[in-house]
Coordinates of C-alpha atoms and ligand atoms in Angstrom, one line a residue:
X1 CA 118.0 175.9 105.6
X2 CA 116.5 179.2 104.4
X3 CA 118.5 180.1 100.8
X4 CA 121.6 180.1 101.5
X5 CA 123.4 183.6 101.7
X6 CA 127.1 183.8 99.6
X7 CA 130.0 186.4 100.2
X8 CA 132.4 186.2 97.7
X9 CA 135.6 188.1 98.0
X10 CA 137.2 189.6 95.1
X11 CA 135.6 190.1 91.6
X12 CA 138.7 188.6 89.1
X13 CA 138.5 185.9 87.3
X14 CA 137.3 183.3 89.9
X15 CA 135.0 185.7 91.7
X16 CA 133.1 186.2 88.6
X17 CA 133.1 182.6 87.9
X18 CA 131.5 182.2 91.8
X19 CA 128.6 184.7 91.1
X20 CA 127.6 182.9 87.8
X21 CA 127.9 179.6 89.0
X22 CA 125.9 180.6 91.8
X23 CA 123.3 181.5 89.9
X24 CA 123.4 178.6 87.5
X25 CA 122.5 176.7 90.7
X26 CA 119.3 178.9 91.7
X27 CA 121.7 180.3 94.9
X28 CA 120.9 183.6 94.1
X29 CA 121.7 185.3 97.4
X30 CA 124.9 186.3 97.0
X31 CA 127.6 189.8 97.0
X32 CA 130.7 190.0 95.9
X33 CA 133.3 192.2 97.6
X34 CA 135.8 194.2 95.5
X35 CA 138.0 196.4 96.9
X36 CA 139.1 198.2 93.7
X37 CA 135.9 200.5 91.6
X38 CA 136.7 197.8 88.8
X39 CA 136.4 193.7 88.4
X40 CA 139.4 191.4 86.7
X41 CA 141.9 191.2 89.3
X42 CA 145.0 190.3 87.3
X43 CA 144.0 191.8 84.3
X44 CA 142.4 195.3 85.9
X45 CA 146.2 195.7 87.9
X46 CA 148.5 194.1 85.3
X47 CA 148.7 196.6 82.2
X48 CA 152.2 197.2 81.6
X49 CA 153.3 197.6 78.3
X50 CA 153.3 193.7 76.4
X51 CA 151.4 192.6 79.1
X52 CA 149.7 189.4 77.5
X53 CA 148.9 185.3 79.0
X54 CA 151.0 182.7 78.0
X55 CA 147.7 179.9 78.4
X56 CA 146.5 179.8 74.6
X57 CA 143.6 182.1 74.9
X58 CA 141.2 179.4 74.2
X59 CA 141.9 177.8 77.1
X60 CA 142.3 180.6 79.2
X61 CA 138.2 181.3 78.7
X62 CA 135.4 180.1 80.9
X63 CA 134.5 176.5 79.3
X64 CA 130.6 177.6 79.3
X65 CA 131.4 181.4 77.5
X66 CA 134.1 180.6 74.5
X67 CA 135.1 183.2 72.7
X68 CA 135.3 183.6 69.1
X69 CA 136.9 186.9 68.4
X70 CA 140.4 186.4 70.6
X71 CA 142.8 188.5 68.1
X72 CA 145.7 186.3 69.2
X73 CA 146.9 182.5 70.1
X74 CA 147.8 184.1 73.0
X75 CA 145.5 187.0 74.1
X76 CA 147.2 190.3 75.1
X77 CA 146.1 191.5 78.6
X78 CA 143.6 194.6 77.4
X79 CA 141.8 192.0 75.7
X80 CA 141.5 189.5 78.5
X81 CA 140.2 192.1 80.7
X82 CA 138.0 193.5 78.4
X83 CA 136.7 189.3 78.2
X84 CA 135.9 189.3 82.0
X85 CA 134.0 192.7 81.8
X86 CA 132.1 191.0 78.5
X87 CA 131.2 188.0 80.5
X88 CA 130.3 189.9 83.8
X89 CA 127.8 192.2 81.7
X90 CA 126.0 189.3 79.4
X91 CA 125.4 187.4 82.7
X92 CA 124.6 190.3 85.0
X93 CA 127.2 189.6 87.5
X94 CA 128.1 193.2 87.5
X95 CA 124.9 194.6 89.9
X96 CA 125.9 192.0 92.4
X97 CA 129.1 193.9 93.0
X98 CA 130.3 195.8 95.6
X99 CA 133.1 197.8 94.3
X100 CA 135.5 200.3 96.1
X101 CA 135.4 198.1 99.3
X102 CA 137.5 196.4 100.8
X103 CA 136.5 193.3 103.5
X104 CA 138.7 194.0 106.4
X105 CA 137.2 191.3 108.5
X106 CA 135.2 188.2 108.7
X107 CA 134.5 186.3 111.3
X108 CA 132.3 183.0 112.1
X109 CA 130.2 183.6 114.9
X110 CA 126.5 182.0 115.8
X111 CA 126.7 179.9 112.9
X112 CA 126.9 182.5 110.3
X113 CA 129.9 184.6 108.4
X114 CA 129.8 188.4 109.8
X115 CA 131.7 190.7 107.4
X116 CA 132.8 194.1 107.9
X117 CA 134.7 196.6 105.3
X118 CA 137.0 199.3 105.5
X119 CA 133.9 202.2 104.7
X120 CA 132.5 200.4 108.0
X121 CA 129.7 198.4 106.0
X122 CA 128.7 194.9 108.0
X123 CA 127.1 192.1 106.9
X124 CA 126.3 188.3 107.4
X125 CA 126.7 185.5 105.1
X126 CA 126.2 181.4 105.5
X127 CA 128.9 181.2 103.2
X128 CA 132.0 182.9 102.1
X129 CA 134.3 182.0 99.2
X130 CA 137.5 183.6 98.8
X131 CA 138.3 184.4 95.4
X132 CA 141.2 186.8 96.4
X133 CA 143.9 185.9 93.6
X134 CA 147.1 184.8 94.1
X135 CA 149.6 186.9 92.0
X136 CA 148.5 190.6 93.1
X137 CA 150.2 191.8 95.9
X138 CA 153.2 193.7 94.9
X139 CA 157.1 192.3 96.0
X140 CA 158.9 195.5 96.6
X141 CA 162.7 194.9 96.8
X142 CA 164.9 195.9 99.6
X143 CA 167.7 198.0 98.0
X144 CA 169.0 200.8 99.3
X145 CA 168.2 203.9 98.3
X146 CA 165.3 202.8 96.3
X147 CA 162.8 205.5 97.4
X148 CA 165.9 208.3 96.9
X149 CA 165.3 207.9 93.1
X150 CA 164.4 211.2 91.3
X151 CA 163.0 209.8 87.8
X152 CA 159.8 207.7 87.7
X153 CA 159.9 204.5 89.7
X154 CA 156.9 202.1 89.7
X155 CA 155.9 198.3 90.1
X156 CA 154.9 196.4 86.8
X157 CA 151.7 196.0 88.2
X158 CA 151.0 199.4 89.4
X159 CA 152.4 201.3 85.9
X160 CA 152.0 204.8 85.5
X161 CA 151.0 205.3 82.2
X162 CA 151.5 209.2 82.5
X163 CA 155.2 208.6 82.4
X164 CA 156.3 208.5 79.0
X165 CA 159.0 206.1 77.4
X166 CA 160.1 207.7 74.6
X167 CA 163.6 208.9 74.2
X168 CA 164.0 208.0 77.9
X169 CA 166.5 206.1 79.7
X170 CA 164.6 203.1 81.3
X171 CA 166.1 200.5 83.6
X172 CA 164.2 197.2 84.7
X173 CA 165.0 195.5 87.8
X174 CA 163.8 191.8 87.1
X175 CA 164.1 189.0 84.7
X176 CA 160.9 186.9 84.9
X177 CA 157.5 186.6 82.9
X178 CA 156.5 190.4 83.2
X179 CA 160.0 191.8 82.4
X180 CA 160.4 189.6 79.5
X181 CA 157.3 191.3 78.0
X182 CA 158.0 194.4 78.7
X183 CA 161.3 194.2 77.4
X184 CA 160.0 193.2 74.0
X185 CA 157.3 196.2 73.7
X186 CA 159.3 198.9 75.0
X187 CA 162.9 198.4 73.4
X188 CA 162.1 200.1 70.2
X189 CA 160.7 202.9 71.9
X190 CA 162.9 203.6 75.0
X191 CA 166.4 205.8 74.1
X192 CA 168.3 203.3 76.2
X193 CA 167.2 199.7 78.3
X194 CA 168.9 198.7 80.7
X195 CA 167.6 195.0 82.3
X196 CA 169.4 194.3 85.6
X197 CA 169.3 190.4 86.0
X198 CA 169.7 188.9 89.4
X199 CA 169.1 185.2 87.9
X200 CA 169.3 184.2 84.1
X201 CA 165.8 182.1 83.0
X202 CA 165.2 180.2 80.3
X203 CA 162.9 181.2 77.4
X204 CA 160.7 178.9 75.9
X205 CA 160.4 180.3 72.5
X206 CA 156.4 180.2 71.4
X207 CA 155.2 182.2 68.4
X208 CA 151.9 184.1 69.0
X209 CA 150.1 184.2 65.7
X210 CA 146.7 186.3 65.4
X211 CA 143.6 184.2 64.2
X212 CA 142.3 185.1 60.7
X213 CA 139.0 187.0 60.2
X214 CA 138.1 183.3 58.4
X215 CA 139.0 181.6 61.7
X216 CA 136.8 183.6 63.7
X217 CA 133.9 183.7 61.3
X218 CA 134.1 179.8 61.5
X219 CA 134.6 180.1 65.2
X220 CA 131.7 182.2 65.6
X221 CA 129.3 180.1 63.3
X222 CA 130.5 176.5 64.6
X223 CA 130.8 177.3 68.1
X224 CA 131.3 173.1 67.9
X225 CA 135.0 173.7 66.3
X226 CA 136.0 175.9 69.4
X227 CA 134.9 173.4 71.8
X228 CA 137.0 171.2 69.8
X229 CA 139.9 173.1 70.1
X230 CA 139.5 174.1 73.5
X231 CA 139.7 170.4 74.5
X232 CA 142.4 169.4 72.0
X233 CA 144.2 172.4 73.8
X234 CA 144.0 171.8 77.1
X235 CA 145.0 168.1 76.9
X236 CA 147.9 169.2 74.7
X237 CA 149.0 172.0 77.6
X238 CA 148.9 169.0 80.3
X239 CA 150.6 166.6 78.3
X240 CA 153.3 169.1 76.8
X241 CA 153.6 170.9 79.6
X242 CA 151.6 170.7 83.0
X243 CA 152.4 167.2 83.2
X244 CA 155.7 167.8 82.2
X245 CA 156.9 169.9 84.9
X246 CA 155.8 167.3 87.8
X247 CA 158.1 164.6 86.7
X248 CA 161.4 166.2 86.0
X249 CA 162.8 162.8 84.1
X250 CA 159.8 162.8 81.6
X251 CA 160.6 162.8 78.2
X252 CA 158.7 165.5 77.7
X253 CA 160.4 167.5 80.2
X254 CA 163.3 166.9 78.4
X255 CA 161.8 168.3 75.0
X256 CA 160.7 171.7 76.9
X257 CA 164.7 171.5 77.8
X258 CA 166.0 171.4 74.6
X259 CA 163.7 174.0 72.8
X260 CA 164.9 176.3 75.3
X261 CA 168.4 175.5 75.1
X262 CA 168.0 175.4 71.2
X263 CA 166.1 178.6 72.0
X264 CA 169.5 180.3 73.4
X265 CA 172.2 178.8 71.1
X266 CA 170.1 179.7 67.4
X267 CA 169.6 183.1 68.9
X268 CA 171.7 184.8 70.7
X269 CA 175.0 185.5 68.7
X270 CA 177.9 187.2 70.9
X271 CA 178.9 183.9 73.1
X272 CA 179.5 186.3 76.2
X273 CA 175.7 187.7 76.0
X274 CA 174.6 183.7 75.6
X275 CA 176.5 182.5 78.4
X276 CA 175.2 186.1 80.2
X277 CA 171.7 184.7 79.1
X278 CA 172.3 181.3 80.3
X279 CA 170.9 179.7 83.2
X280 CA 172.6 177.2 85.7
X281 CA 169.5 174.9 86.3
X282 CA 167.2 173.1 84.5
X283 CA 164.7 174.7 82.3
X284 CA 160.9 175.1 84.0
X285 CA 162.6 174.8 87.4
X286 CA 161.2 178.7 88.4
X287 CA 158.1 179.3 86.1
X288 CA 158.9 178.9 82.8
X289 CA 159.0 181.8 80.4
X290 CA 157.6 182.1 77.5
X291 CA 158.9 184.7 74.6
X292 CA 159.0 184.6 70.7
X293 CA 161.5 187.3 70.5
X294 CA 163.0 188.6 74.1
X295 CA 166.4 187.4 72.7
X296 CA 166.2 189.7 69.4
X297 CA 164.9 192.3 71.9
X298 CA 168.1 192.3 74.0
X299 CA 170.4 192.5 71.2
X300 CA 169.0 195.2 69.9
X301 CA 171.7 198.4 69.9
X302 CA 169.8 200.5 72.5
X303 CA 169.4 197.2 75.4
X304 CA 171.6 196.1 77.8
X305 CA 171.8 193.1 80.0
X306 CA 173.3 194.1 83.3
X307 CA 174.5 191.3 85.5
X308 CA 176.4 192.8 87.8
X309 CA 174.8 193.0 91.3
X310 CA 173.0 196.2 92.4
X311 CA 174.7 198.0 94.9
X312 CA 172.3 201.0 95.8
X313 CA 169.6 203.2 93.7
X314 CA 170.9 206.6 93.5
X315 CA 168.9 209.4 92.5
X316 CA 170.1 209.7 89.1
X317 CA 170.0 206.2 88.7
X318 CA 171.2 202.5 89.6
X319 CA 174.9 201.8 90.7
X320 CA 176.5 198.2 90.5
X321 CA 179.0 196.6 92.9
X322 CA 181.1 197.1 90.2
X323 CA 180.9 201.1 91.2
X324 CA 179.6 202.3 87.8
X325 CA 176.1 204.3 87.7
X326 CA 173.8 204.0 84.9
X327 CA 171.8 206.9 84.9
X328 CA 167.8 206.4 84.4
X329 CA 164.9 208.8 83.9
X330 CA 162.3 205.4 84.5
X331 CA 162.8 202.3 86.6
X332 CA 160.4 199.7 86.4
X333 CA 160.5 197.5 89.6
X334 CA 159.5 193.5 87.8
X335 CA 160.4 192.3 91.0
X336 CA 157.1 189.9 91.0
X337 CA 154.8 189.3 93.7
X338 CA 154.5 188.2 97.5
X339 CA 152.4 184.6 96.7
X340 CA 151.6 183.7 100.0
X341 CA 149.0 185.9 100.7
X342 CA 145.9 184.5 99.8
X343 CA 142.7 186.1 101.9
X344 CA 144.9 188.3 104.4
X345 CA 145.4 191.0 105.3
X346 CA 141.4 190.0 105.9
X347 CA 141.5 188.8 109.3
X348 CA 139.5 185.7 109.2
X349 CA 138.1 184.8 113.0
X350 CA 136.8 180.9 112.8
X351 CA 134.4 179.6 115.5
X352 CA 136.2 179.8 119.0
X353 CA 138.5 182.6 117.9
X354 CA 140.7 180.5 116.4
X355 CA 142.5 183.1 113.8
X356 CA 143.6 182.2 110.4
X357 CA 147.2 184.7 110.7
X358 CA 148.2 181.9 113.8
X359 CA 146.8 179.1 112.1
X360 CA 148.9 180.3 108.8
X361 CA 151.6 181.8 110.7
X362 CA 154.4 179.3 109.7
X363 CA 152.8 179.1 106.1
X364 CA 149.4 179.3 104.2
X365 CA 147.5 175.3 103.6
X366 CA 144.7 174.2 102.7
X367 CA 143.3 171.5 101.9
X368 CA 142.8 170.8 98.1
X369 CA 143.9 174.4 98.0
X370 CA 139.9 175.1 99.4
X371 CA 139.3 174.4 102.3
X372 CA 141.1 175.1 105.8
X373 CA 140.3 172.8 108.7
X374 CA 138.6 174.7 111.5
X375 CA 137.1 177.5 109.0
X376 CA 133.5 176.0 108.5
X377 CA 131.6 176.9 105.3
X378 CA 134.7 178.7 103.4
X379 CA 136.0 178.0 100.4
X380 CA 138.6 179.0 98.2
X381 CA 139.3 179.0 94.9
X382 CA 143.2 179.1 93.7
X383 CA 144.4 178.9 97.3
X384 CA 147.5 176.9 98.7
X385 CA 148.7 174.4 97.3
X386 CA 146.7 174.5 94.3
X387 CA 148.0 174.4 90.5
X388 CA 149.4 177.5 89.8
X389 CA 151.5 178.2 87.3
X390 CA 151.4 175.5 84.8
X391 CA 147.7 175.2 84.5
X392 CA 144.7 177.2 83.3
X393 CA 143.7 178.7 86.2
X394 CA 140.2 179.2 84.6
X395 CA 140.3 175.8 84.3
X396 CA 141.2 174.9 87.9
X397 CA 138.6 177.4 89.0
X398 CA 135.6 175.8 87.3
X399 CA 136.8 172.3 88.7
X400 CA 137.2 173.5 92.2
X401 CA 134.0 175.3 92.0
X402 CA 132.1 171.9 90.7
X403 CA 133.9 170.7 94.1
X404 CA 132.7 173.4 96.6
X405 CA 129.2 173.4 95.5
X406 CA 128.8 169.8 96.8
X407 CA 130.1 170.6 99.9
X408 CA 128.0 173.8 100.1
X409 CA 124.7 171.0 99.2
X410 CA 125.2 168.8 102.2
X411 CA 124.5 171.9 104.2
X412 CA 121.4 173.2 102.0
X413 CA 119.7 169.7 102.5
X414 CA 120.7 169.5 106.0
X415 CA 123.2 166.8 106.0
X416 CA 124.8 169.3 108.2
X417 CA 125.3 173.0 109.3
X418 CA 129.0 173.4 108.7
X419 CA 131.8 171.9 107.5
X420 CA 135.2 172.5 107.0
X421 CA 138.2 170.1 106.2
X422 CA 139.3 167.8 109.1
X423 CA 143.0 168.6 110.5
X424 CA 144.5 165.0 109.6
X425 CA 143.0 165.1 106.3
X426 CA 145.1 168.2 105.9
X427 CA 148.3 166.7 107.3
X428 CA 148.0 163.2 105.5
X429 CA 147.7 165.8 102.3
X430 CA 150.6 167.6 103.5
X431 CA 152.8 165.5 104.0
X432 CA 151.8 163.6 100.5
X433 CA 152.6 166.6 99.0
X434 CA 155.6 167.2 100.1
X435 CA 156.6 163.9 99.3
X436 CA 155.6 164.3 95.4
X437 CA 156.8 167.6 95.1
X438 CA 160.6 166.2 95.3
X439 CA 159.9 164.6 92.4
X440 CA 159.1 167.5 90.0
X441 CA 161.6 170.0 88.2
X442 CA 160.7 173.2 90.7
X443 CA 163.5 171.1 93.0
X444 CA 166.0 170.6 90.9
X445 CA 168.3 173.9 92.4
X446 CA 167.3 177.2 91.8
X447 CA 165.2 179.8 94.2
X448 CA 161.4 180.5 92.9
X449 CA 158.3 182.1 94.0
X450 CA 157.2 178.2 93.3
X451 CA 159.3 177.1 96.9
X452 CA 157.7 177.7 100.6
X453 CA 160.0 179.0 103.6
X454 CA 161.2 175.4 103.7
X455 CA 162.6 175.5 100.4
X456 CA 159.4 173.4 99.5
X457 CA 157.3 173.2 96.3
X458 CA 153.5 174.5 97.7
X459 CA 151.9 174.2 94.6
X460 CA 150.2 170.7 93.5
X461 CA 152.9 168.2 92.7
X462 CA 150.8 166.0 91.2
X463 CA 149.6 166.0 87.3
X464 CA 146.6 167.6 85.9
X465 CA 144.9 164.7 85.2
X466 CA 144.6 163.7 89.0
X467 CA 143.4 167.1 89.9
X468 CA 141.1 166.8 87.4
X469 CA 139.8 163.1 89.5
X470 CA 140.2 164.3 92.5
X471 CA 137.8 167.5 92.3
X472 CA 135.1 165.4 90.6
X473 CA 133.4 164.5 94.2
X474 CA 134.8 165.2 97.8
X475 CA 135.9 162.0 99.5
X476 CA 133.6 162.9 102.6
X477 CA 136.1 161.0 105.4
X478 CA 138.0 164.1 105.1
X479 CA 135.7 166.4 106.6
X480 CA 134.4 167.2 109.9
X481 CA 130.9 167.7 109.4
X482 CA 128.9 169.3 112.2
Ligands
NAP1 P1 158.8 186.9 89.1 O1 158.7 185.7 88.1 O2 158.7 186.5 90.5 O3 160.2 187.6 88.8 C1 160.7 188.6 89.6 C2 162.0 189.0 89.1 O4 162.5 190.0 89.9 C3 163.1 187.9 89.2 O5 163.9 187.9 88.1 C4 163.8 188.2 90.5 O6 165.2 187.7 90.5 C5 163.8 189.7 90.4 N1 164.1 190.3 91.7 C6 163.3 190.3 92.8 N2 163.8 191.0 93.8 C7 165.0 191.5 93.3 C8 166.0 192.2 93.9 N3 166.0 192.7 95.2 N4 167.1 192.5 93.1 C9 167.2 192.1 91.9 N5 166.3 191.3 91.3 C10 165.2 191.0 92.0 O7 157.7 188.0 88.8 P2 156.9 188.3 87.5 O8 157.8 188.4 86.3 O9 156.0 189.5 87.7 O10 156.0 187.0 87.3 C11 155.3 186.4 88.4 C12 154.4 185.3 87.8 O11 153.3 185.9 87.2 C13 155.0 184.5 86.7 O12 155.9 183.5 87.2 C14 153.8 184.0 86.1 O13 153.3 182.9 86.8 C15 152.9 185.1 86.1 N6 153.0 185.9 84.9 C16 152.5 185.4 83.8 C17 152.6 186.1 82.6 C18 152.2 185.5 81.4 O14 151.2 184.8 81.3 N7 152.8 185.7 80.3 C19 153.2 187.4 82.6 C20 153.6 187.9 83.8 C21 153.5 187.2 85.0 P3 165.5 186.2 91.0 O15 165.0 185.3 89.9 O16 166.9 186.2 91.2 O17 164.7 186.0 92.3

């Protein structure tokens, strides 16, 4: 084969990761597709006030570009972004770019990928990896009389950062990850919060201290100590905690249960707030989250925790079933995201027409979470059924990567011209899956973004540490190779 010709799709965290890996492999011959006129994905549309990850920061970094300076244990957002843009620039990733286009369609036809984008722009790759994101399209909720409100209204990943806080009367639909933040770095600005909560979650309370100038210098000057720390983290995180969640009997399960209950009892005084605050299933069962001081945030004089149901949005503001209307100038929609998007709305056409919207129609799979069994020569990185949401997602990229480009070598050396995962190998996952994921604490009663249409885990049910084996070389009986 001539050098092989890459499309990758989306320039976030795994799309830049694609380009440089690319490289690093002398497979030069390759664009990247962004439909916004800026790369980082999560971190370009996610800049709401207290926006910050909750992987320690040194493990949420590419393995092969540490960085010394992170300000924090856990990096704000700005500061993640700003990483990704650092890292695009030092290994010229950024001229390979295609911003401010979208991929509208891609379709397999005489052996090759054709591509075509909204502006109308075609072209033909021999391989296309779809590093799309998972987290990123908006869940709008379906309440009446939403779009009748006459203040500010937004998504926490769209803010509008011309609308200002202060002295205002701000209402947050939403109790998960982002509204927990945003809670904590708005409350001593806003004249009045209030946080309408559909479901009570537990908070795992984790400090966030800010490295010393000393730690960085050292950092910076023993790059060998960051290394270090990078692997004592990550084994810590999937011991502590990704490993955790997938056996909800473990003891260590049980610890994450108790910090958070100890969590709720030490801090939160009035007993009908606490038992407001207080969640009627285990701990980790929807994605954890994570908080130093939410609880001192929602106590403070100007918050209030509404947990009656919302009736309808008015234009002055939000009314509960209870008939009273609290009247808002902002409303911040935390309402999370719709996860089972993956590469559409691209309409993927395999060979034969076969579609990917029919072939996904009941609900997205892959195989491995990268590849889909009658697609030949696509990949994806963070698809279904990966880890997500207890992992480093960084470091599930890399190791699905490693994975892909061994596939993508048995067509540069002519083993074969395509090849895609087989359909049983799929099922026999499938259904292994499903088995495991009963298992794990995302079953144990309550309604998450985690669970499928069936009421299903779809993310990986097994521990990090067999992800970690598995990705280390394709077992080839589970491909069709043509
Ligand atoms: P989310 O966890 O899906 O939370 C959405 C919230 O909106 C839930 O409290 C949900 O209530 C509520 N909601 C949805 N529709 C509603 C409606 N019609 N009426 C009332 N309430 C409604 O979304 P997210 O907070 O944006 O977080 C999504 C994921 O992104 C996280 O789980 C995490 O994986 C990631 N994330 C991570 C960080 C971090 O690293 N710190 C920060 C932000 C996000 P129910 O619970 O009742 O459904």
């Amino acid at each position: 084969m001539n050098p092989p010709r890459f499309a990758i799709i989306g320039a976030g965290m795994s799309g830049i990761l694609s380009a440089i890996k690319l490289a690093e492999a002398g497979l030069t011959d390759f664009t990247i597709y962004e439909k916004a006129d800026r790369l980082g994905g999560t971190w370009r549309e996610n800049t709401y006030p207290g926006v910050a990850c909750d992987v320690p920061s040194h493990l949420y970094s590419y393995s092969f570009a540490p960085n010394p300076d992170w300000s924090h244990h856990f990096a704000p957002g700005g500061e993640i972004q700003a990483y990704f843009e650092d890292v695009a620039r030092r290994y010229a990733v950024e001229k390979a770019i295609r911003f401010g286009d979208e991929v509208k369609r891609c379709a397999f036809t005489d052996g090759r990928w054709h591509l075509e984008t909204a502006s109308g722009h075609r072209s033909e790759a021999d391989f296309v990896i779809g590093a799309t994101g998972v987290l990123h399209h908006p869940s709008y909720p379906d309440i009446e009389g939403l779009q009748t409100f006459a203040g500010a209204c937004f998504h926490s990943a769209r803010w509008d950062h011309d609308v200002p806080l202060e002295d205002r009367r701000v209402g947050i639909i939403g109790t998960g990850s982002s509204a927990v933040q945003i809670v904590s770095a708005v409350i001593d600005r806003v004249a009045h919060l209030s946080l309408f909560q559909r479901t009570a979650q537990w908070i795992m309370p984790q400090q966030n201290p800010t490295y010393t100038e000393e730690e960085r210098t050292r950092f910076r000057e023993r790059p060998g100590e960051m290394h270090e720390l990078r692997r004592q983290i990550s084994e810590l995180f999937a011991d502590a905690f990704s490993n955790a969640v997938v056996d909800a009997e473990s003891p260590q399960m049980k610890l994450i249960e108790d910090l958070c209950r100890a969590n709720l009892e030490e801090n939160v005084s009035d007993p009908v707030l606490r038992e407001q605050l207080r969640p009627d299933y285990r701990a980790a069962c929807k994605r954890l989250v994570v908080s130093p001081d939410f609880y001192q945030a929602i106590q403070k004089p100007g918050a209030e925790l509404v947990t009656e149901g919302i009736e309808r949005i008015e234009p002055a503001g939000v009314r509960t079933r209870d008939g009273r209307l609290r009247e808002l100038d902002v409303l911040v929609l935390a309402t999370g995201f719709r996860v089972d998007r993956f590469l559409r709305p691209m309409e993927v056409v395999g060979p034969d027409g076969l579609r990917l919207d029919d072939v996904w129609a009941e609900r997205p799979a892959a195989y491995l979470s990268v590849s889909i069994p009658g697609f030949p020569n696509l990949f994806l990185l963070n698809g279904p059924n990966g880890p997500v949401g207890n992992f480093s997602l960084i470091e599930v990229a890399e190791l699905q990567f490693t994975y892909i480009l061994q596939l993508v070598d048995l067509v540069r050396t002519g083993k074969c011209r395509r090849i895609s995962a087989a359909r049983q190998a799929l099922e026999k996952f499938d259904a292994e899956r499903v088995e495991a994921a009963k298992k794990t604490v995302w079953t144990t009663g309550c309604h998450s973004w985690y669970l499928d249409d069936r009421g299903v885990p779809a993310a990986w049910p097994w521990t990090f540490t067999r992800f970690r084996e598995v990705m280390t070389r394709p077992d080839l009986r589970a491909f069709e190779l043509r």
